Structures are given as C-alpha cells and as structure tokens.
Amino acid sequence: MKNGKAKLFYQVGGSGDALLLLHGNGESSDIFAQQFPFFTKYFTVYAL
C-alpha cells in the first residue's frame, strides 16, 4: 500500500475471524514468519 511517499507492507491470509499482528518499533513483519502459517488455519490474519 502506498500513501504519498510512505509505503506500507502487509500480508493477509487465512479465513475466519480477524487477527491483527503488529510488530514493535524497529522490527518488521518478518518476525511473524513462523506464526503466520499457523494462525491462518484458524483466522484471517493481517500482519503489518
């Protein structure tokens, strides 16, 4: 997603109730690499 000069990377996967994964300051959504596949079995996962 792009808004002006800012770029936002996100991943969406799975189905079911929504689950939002937000990383901390200085990190990226890469920290969810192992959790993302597991949670997509049960939820619609949005990793930002």
CSV table of C-alpha atoms in Angstrom, one decimal:
chain,number,residue,atom,x,y,z
A,1,MET,CA,0.0,0.0,0.0
A,2,LYS,CA,1.3,3.4,-0.8
A,3,ASN,CA,0.2,6.8,0.5
A,4,GLY,CA,2.1,9.7,-0.8
A,5,LYS,CA,5.8,9.0,0.0
A,6,ALA,CA,5.0,6.4,2.7
A,7,LYS,CA,5.0,2.7,1.9
A,8,LEU,CA,3.2,0.1,4.0
A,9,PHE,CA,3.8,-3.6,3.6
A,10,TYR,CA,1.2,-6.1,4.8
A,11,GLN,CA,0.3,-9.7,4.5
A,12,VAL,CA,-3.2,-11.2,4.5
A,13,GLY,CA,-4.0,-14.9,4.7
A,14,GLY,CA,-6.5,-17.4,6.0
A,15,SER,CA,-10.2,-17.2,6.8
A,16,GLY,CA,-12.4,-16.7,9.8
A,17,ASP,CA,-12.3,-14.1,12.5
A,18,ALA,CA,-9.8,-11.3,12.0
A,19,LEU,CA,-6.4,-11.5,13.8
A,20,LEU,CA,-4.1,-8.4,13.6
A,21,LEU,CA,-0.4,-8.9,14.1
A,22,LEU,CA,1.5,-5.7,14.7
A,23,HIS,CA,5.3,-5.6,15.1
A,24,GLY,CA,7.1,-3.4,17.6
A,25,ASN,CA,9.3,-0.4,16.9
A,26,GLY,CA,12.4,-1.2,14.9
A,27,GLU,CA,11.1,-4.6,13.7
A,28,SER,CA,9.3,-5.8,10.6
A,29,SER,CA,6.5,-8.3,9.9
A,30,ASP,CA,9.3,-10.8,9.3
A,31,ILE,CA,9.1,-11.6,13.0
A,32,PHE,CA,5.7,-13.3,12.3
A,33,ALA,CA,7.2,-15.7,9.6
A,34,GLN,CA,6.7,-18.8,11.8
A,35,GLN,CA,3.4,-17.8,13.4
A,36,PHE,CA,1.7,-16.6,10.2
A,37,PRO,CA,1.1,-20.1,8.7
A,38,PHE,CA,-0.2,-21.5,12.0
A,39,PHE,CA,-2.7,-18.7,12.6
A,40,THR,CA,-4.0,-18.7,9.0
A,41,LYS,CA,-5.5,-22.1,9.7
A,42,TYR,CA,-8.0,-20.5,12.1
A,43,PHE,CA,-8.2,-16.8,11.4
A,44,THR,CA,-8.0,-14.2,8.7
A,45,VAL,CA,-4.6,-12.8,9.6
A,46,TYR,CA,-3.4,-9.3,8.9
A,47,ALA,CA,0.3,-8.9,9.6
A,48,LEU,CA,1.7,-5.3,9.5
